Coordinates of N, CA and C in Angstrom, one line a residue:
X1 N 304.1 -50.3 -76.4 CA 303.4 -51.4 -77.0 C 302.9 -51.0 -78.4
X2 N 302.8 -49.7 -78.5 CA 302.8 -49.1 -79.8 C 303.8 -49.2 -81.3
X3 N 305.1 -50.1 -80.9 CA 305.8 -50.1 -82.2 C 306.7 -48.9 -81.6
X4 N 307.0 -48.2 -80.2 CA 307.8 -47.1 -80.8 C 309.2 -47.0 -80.2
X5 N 309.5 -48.8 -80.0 CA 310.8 -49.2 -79.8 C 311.3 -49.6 -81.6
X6 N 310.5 -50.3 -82.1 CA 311.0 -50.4 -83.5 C 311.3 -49.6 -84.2
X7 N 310.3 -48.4 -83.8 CA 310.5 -46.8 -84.8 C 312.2 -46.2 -84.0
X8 N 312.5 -46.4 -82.8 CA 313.8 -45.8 -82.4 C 314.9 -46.5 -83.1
X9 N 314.5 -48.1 -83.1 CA 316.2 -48.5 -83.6 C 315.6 -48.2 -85.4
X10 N 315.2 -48.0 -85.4 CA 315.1 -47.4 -86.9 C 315.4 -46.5 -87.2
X11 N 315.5 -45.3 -86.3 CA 315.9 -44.1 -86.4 C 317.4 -43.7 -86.4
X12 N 317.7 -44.6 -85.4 CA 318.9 -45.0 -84.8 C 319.8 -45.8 -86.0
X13 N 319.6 -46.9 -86.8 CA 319.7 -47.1 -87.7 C 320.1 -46.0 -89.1
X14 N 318.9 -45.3 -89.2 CA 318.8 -44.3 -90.2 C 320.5 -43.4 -89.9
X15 N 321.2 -43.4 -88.6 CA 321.9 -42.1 -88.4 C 321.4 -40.8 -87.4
X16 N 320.2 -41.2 -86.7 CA 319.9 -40.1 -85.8 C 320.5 -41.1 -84.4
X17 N 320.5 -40.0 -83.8 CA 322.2 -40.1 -82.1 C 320.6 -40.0 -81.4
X18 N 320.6 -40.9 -80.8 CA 319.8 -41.3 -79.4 C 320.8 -41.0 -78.8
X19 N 320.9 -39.9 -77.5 CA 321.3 -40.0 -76.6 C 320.9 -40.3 -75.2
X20 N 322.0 -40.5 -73.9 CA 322.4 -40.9 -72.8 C 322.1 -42.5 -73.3
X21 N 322.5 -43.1 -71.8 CA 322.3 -44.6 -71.4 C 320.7 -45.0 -71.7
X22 N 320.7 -45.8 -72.5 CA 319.9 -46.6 -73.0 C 319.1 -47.7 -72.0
X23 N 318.2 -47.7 -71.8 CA 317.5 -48.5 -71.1 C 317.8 -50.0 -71.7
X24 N 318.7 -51.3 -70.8 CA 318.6 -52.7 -71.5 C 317.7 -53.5 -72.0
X25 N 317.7 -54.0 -73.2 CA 316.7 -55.1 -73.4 C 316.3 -56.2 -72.5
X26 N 315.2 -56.8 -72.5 CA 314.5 -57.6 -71.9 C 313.9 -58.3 -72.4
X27 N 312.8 -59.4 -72.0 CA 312.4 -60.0 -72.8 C 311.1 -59.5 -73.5
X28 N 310.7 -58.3 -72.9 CA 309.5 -57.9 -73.7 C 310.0 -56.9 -74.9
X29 N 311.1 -56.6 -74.7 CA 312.1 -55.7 -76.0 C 313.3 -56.4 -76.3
X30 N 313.6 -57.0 -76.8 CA 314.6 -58.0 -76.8 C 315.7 -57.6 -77.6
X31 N 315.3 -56.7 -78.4 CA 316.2 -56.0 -79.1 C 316.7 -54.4 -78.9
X32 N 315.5 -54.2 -77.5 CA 315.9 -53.1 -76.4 C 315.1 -51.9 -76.8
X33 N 315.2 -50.6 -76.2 CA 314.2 -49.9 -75.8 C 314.3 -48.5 -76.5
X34 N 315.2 -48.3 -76.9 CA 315.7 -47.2 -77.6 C 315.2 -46.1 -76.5
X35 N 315.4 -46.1 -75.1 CA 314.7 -44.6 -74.4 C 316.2 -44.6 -73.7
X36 N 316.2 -43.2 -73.3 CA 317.2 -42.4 -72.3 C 316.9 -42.7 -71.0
X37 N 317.4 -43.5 -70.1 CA 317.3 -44.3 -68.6 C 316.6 -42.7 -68.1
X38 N 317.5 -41.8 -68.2 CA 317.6 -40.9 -67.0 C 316.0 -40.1 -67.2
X39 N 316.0 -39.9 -68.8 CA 314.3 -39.0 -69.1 C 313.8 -40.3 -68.8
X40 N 313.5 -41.2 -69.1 CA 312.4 -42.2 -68.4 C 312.2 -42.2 -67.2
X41 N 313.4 -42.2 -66.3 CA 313.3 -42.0 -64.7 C 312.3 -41.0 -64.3
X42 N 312.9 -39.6 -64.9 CA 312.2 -38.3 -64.4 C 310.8 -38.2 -65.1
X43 N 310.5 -38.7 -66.0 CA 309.4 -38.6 -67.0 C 308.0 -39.4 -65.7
X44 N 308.6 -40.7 -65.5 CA 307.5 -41.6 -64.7 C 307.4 -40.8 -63.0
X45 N 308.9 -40.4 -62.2 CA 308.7 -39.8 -61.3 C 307.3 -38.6 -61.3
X46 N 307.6 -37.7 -62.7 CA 306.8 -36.9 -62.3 C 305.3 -37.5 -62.7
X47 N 305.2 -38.3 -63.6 CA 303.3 -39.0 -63.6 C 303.2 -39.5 -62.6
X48 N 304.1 -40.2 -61.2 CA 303.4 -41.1 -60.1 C 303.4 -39.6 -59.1
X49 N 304.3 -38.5 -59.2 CA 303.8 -37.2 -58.7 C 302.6 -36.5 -58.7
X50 N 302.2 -36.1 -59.8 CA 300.9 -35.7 -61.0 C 300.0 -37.0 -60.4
X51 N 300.1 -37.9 -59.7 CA 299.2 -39.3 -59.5 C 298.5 -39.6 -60.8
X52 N 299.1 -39.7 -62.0 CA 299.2 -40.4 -63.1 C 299.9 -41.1 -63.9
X53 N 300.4 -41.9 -62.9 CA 301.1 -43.4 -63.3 C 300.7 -44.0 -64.0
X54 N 300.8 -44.0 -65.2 CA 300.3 -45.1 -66.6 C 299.6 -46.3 -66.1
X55 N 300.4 -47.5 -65.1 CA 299.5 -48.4 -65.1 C 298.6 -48.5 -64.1
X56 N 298.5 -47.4 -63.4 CA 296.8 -47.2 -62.2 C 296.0 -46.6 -62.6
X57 N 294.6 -47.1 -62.1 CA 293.6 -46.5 -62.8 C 293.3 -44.8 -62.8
X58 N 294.4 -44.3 -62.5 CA 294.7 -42.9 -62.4 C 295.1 -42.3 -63.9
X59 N 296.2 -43.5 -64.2 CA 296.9 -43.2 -65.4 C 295.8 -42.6 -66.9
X60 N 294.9 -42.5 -66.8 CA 293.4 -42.9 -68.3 C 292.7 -41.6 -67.7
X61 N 293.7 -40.7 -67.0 CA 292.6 -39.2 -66.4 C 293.3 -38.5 -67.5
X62 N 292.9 -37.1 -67.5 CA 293.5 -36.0 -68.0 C 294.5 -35.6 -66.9
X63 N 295.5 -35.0 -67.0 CA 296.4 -34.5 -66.3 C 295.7 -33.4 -65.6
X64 N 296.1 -33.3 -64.0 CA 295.2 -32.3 -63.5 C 295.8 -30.8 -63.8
X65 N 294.9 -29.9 -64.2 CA 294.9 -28.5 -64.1 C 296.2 -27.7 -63.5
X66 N 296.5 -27.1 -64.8 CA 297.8 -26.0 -64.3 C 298.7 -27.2 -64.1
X67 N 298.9 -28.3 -64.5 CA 299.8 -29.3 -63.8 C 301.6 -28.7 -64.3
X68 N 301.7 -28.0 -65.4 CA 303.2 -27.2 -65.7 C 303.2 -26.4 -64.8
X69 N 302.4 -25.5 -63.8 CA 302.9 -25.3 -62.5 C 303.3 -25.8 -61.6
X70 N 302.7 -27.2 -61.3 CA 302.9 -27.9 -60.0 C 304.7 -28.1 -59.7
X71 N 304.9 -28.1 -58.0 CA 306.4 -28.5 -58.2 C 306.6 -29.1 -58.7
X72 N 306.3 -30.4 -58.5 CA 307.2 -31.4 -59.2 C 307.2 -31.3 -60.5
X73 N 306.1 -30.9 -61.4 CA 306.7 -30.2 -62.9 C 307.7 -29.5 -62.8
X74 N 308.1 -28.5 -62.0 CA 309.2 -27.1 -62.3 C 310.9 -28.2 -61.7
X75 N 310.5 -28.9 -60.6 CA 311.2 -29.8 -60.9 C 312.0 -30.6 -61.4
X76 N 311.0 -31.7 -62.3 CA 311.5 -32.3 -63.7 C 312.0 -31.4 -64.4
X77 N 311.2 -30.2 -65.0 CA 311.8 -29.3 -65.8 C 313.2 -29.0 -65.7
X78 N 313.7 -28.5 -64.7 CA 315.0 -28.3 -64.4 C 315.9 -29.2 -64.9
X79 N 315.2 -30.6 -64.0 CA 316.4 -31.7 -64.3 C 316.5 -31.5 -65.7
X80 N 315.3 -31.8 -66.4 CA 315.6 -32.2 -68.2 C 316.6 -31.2 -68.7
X81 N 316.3 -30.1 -68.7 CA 317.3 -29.0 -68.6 C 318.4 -29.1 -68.9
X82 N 318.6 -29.9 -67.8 CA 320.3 -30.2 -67.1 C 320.6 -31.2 -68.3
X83 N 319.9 -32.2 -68.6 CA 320.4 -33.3 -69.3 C 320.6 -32.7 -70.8
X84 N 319.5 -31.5 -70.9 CA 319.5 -31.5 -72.5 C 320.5 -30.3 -73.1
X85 N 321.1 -29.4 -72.2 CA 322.0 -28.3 -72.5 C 323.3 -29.1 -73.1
X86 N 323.8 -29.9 -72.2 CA 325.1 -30.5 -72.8 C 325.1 -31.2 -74.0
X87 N 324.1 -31.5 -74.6 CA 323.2 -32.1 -76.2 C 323.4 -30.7 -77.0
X88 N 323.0 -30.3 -76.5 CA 322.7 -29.3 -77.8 C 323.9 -28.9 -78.8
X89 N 325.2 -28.9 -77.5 CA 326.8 -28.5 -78.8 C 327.0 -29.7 -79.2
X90 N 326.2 -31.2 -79.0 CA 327.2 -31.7 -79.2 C 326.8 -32.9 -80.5
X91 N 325.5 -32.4 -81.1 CA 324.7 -32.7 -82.1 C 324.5 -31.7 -82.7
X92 N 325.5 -31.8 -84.3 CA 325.5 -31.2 -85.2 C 324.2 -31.2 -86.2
X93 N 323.4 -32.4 -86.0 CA 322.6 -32.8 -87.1 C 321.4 -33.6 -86.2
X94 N 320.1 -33.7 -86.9 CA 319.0 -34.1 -86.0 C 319.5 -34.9 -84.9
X95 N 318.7 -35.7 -83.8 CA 318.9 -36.1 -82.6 C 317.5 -36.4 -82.4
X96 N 317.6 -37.9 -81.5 CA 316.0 -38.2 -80.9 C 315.7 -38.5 -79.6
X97 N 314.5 -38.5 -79.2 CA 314.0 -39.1 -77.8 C 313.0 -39.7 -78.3
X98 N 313.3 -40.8 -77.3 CA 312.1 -41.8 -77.3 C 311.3 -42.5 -76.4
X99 N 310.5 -42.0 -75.6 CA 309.9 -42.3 -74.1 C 308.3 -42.1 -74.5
X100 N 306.8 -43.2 -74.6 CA 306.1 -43.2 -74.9 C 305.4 -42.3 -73.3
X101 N 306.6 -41.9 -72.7 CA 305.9 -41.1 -71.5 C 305.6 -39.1 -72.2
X102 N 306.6 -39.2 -73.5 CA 307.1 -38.0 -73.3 C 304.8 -37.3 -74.3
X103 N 304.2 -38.4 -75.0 CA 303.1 -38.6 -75.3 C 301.8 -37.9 -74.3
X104 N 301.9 -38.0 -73.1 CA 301.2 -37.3 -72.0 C 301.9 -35.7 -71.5
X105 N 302.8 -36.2 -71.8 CA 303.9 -34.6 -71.5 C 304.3 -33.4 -72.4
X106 N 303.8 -33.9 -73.4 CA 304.4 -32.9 -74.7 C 304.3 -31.7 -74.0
X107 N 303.6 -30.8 -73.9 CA 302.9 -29.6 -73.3 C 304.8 -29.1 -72.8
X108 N 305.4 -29.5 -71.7 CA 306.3 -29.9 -71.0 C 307.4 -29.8 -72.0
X109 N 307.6 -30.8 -73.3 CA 308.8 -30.8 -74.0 C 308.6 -29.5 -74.6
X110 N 307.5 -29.1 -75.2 CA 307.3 -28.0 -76.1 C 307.9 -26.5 -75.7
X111 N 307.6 -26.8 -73.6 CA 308.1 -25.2 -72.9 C 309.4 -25.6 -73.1
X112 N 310.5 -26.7 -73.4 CA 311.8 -27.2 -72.9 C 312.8 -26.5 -74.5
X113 N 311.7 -27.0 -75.7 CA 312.4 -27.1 -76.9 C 312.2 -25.4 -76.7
X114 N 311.0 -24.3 -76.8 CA 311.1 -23.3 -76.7 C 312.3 -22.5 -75.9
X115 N 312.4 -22.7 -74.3 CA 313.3 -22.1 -73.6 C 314.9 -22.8 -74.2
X116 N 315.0 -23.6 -75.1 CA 316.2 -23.7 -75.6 C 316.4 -23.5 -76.6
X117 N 315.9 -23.4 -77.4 CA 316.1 -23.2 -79.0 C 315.7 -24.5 -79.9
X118 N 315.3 -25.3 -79.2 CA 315.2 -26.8 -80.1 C 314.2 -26.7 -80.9
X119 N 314.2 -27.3 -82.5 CA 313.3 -27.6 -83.3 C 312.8 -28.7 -82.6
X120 N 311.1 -28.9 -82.5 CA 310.6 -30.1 -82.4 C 309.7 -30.7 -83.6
X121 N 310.2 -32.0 -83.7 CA 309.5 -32.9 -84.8 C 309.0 -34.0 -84.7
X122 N 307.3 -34.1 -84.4 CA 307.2 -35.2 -83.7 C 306.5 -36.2 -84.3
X123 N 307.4 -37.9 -83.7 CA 306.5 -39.1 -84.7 C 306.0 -39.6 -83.6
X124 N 304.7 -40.0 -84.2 CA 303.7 -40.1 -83.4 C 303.4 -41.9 -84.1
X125 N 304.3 -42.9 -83.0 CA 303.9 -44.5 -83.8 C 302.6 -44.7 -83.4
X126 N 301.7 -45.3 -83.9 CA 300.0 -45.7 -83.9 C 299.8 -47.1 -84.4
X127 N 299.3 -47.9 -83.2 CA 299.1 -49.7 -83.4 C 297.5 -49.8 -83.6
X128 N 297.3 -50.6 -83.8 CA 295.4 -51.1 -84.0 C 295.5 -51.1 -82.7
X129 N 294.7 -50.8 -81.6 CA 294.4 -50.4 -80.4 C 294.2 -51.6 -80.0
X130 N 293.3 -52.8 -80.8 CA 293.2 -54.0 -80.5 C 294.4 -55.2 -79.9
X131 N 295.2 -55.0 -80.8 CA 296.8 -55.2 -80.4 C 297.5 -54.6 -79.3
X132 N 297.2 -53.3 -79.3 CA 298.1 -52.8 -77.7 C 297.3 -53.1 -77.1
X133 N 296.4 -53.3 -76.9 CA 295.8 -53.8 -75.8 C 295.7 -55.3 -75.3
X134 N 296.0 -55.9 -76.2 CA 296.5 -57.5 -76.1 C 297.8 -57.7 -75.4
X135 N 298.9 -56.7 -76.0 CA 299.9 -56.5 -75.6 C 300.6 -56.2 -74.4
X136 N 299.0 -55.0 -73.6 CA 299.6 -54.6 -72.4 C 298.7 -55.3 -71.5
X137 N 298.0 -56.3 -71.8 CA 297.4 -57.2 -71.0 C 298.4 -58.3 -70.4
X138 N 298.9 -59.3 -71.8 CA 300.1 -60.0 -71.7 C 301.2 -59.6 -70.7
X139 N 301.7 -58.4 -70.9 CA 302.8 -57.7 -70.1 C 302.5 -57.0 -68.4
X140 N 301.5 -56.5 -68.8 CA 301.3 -55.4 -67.1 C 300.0 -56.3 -66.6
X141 N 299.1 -57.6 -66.9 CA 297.8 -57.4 -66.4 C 298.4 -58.4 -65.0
X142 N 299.3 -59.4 -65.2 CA 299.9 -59.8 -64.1 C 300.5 -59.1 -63.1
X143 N 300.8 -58.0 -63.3 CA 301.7 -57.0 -62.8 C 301.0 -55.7 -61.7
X144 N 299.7 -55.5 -62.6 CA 298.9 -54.3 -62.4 C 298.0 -54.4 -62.1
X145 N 297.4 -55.3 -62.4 CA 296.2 -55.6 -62.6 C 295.6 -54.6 -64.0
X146 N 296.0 -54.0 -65.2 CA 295.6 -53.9 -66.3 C 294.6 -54.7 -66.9
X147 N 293.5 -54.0 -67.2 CA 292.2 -54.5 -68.0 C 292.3 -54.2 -69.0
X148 N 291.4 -55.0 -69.6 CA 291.3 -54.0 -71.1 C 290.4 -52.8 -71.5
X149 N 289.5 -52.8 -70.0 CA 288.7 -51.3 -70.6 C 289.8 -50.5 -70.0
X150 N 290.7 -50.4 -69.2 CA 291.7 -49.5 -68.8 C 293.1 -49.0 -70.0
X151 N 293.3 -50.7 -70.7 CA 294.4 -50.9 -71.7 C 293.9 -49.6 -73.1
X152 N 292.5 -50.1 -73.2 CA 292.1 -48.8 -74.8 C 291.8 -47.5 -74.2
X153 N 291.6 -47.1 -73.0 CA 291.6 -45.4 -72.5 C 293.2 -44.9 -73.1
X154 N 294.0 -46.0 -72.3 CA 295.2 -45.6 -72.2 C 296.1 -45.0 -73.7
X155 N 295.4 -46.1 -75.0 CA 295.4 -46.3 -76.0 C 294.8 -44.8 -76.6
X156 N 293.9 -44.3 -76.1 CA 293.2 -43.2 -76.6 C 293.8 -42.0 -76.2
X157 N 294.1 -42.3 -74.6 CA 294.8 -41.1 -74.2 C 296.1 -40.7 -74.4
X158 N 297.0 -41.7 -74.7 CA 298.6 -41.1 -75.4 C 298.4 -40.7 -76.9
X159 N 297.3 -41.1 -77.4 CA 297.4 -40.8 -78.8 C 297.2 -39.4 -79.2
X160 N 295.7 -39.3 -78.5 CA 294.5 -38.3 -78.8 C 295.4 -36.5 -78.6
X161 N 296.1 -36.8 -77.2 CA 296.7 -36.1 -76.5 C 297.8 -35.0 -77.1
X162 N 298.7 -36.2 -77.9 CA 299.3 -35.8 -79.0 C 299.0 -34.9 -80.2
X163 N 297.8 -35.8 -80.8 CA 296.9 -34.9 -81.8 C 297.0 -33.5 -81.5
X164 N 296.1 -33.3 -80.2 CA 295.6 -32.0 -79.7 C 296.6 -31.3 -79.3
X165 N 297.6 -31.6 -78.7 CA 298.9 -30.5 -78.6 C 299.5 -30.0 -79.8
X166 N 299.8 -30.8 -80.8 CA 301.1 -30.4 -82.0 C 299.7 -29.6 -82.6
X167 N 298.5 -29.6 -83.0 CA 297.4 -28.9 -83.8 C 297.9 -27.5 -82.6
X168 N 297.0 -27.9 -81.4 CA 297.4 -26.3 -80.7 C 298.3 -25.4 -80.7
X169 N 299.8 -25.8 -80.9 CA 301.0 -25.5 -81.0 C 301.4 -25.2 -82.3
X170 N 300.7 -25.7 -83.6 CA 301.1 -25.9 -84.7 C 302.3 -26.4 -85.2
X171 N 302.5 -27.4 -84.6 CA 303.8 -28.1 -84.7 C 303.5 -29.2 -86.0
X172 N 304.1 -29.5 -86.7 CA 304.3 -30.9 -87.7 C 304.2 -32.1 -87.2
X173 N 303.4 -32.6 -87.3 CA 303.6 -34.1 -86.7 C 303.1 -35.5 -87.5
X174 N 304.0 -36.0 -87.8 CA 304.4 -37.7 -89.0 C 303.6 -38.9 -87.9
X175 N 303.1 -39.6 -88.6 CA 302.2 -40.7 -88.0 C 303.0 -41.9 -88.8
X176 N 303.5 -42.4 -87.7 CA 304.1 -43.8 -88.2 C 303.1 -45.4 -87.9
X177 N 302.6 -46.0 -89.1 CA 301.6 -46.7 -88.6 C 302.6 -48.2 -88.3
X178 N 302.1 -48.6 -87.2 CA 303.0 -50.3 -87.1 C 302.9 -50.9 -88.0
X179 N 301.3 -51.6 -88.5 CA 300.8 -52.3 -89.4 C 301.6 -52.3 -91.0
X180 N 302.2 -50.6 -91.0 CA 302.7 -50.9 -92.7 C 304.4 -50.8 -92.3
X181 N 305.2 -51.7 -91.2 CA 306.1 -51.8 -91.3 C 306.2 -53.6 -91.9
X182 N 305.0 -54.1 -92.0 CA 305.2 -55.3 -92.2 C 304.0 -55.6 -93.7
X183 N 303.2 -55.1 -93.8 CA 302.4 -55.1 -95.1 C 303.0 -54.2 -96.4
X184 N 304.1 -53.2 -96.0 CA 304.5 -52.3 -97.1 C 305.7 -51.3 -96.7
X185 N 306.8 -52.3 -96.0 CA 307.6 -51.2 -95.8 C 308.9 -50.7 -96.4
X186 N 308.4 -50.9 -97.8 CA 309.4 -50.2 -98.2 C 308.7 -48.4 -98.6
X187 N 307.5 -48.8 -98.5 CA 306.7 -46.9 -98.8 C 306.7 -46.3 -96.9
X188 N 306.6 -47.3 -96.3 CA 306.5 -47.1 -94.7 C 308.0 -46.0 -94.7
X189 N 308.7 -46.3 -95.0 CA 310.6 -46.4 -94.7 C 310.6 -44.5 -95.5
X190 N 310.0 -45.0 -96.7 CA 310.4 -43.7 -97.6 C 309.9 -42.2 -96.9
X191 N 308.1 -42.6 -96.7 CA 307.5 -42.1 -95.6 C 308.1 -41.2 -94.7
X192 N 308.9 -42.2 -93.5 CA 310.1 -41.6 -92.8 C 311.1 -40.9 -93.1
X193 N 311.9 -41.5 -94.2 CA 313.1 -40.7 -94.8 C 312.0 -38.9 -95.1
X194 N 311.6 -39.1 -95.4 CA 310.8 -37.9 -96.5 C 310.7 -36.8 -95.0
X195 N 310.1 -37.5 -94.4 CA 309.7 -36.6 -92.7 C 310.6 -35.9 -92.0
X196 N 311.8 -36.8 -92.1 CA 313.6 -36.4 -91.8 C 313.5 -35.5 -92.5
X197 N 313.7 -35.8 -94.0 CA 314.6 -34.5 -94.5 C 313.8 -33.4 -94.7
X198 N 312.4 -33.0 -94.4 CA 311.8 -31.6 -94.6 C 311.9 -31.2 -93.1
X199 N 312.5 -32.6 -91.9 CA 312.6 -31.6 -90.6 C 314.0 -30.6 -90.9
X200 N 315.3 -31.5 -91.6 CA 316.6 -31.0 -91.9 C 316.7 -30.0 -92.5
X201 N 315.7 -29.7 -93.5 CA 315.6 -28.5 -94.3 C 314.9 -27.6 -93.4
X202 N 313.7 -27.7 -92.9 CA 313.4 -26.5 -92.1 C 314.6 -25.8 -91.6
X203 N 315.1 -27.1 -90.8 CA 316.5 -26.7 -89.8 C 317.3 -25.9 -90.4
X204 N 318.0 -25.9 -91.4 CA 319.1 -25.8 -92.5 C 318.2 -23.8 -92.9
X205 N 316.6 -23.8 -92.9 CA 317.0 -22.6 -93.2 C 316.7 -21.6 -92.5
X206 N 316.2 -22.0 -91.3 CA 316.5 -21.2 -90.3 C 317.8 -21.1 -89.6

């Protein structure tokens, strides 16, 4: 609900390889999802494992304690593994994922990109909270029963989460705002391009 289906076919656009099968469009993405079926599968498996399924009031906790040890982390871990070794020969040049799950999980990608060699570069899309929350009212409150004091935890807690990982980790991380894809995006766009090529150059000299 964040914009970060727009930011994939944009990316996607730009020349970065989304890979595997593509989740279909629907009517609430109509121009589709830009996420990997299979890491969305295992991504939500392991939050309804972890008993933090995004839309129960479970989802707006902190992930419980030591949770990269729990099985079903070592798990998932494996699978992704499996999906992401055959990637790695076969992308010459940057590559993306795109799963607003992977936001609660970083911790997770960070042990994945380390145990394999992957540079990680992460954009982090950010909506007026007032809007996703409108958004995921319209969409999940029939569905879930989604509130809106549940909708802005949720809002706080993919974001914040993020913050605090890529600082801990010291990782680089680009803030794509929704709002200036439509009030200014041609400085929005440049933004982007500019974030690409100082990931490409890191890459390039290591």
């Amino acid at each position: 609900r964040s914009g970060t289906s727009l930011l994939g076919g944009l990316l996607e656009r730009l020349g970065l390889a989304l890979p595997g099968e593509a989740i279909a469009a629907d009517e609430h993405n109509p121009e589709g999802y830009f996420e990997w079926d299979q890491v969305v599968a295992l991504q939500e498996r392991l939050l309804i494992d972890l008993e933090r399924w995004w839309p129960s009031p479970e989802g707006t906790l902190a992930l419980p304690d030591h949770w990269l040890n729990h099985p079903a982390t070592i798990a998932a871990r494996r699978e992704l593994c499996e999906l992401l070794i055959p990637e790695l020969d076969r992308h010459q040049h940057p590559w993306a994922i795109k799963d607003p799950r992977c936001s609660r999980l970083l911790p997770l990608w960070m042990c994945l990109a380390s145990e394999l060699g992957i540079s990680l570069q992460l954009l982090l899309a950010v909506r007026d909270p007032a809007e996703v929350t409108a958004s995921l009212l319209h969409r999940d409150g029939p569905l879930t029963g989604m509130d809106a004091n549940r909708a802005q935890q949720l809002w706080w807690r993919h974001n914040l989460e993020v913050v605090h990982a890529a600082r801990s980790a010291g990782l680089p991380l680009e803030v794509v705002d929704f709002g200036h894809w439509f009030d200014q995006p041609e400085v929005q766009l440049e933004h982007l391009l500019q974030a690409l090529k100082r990931h490409q150059l890191i890459n390039h000299n290591l």
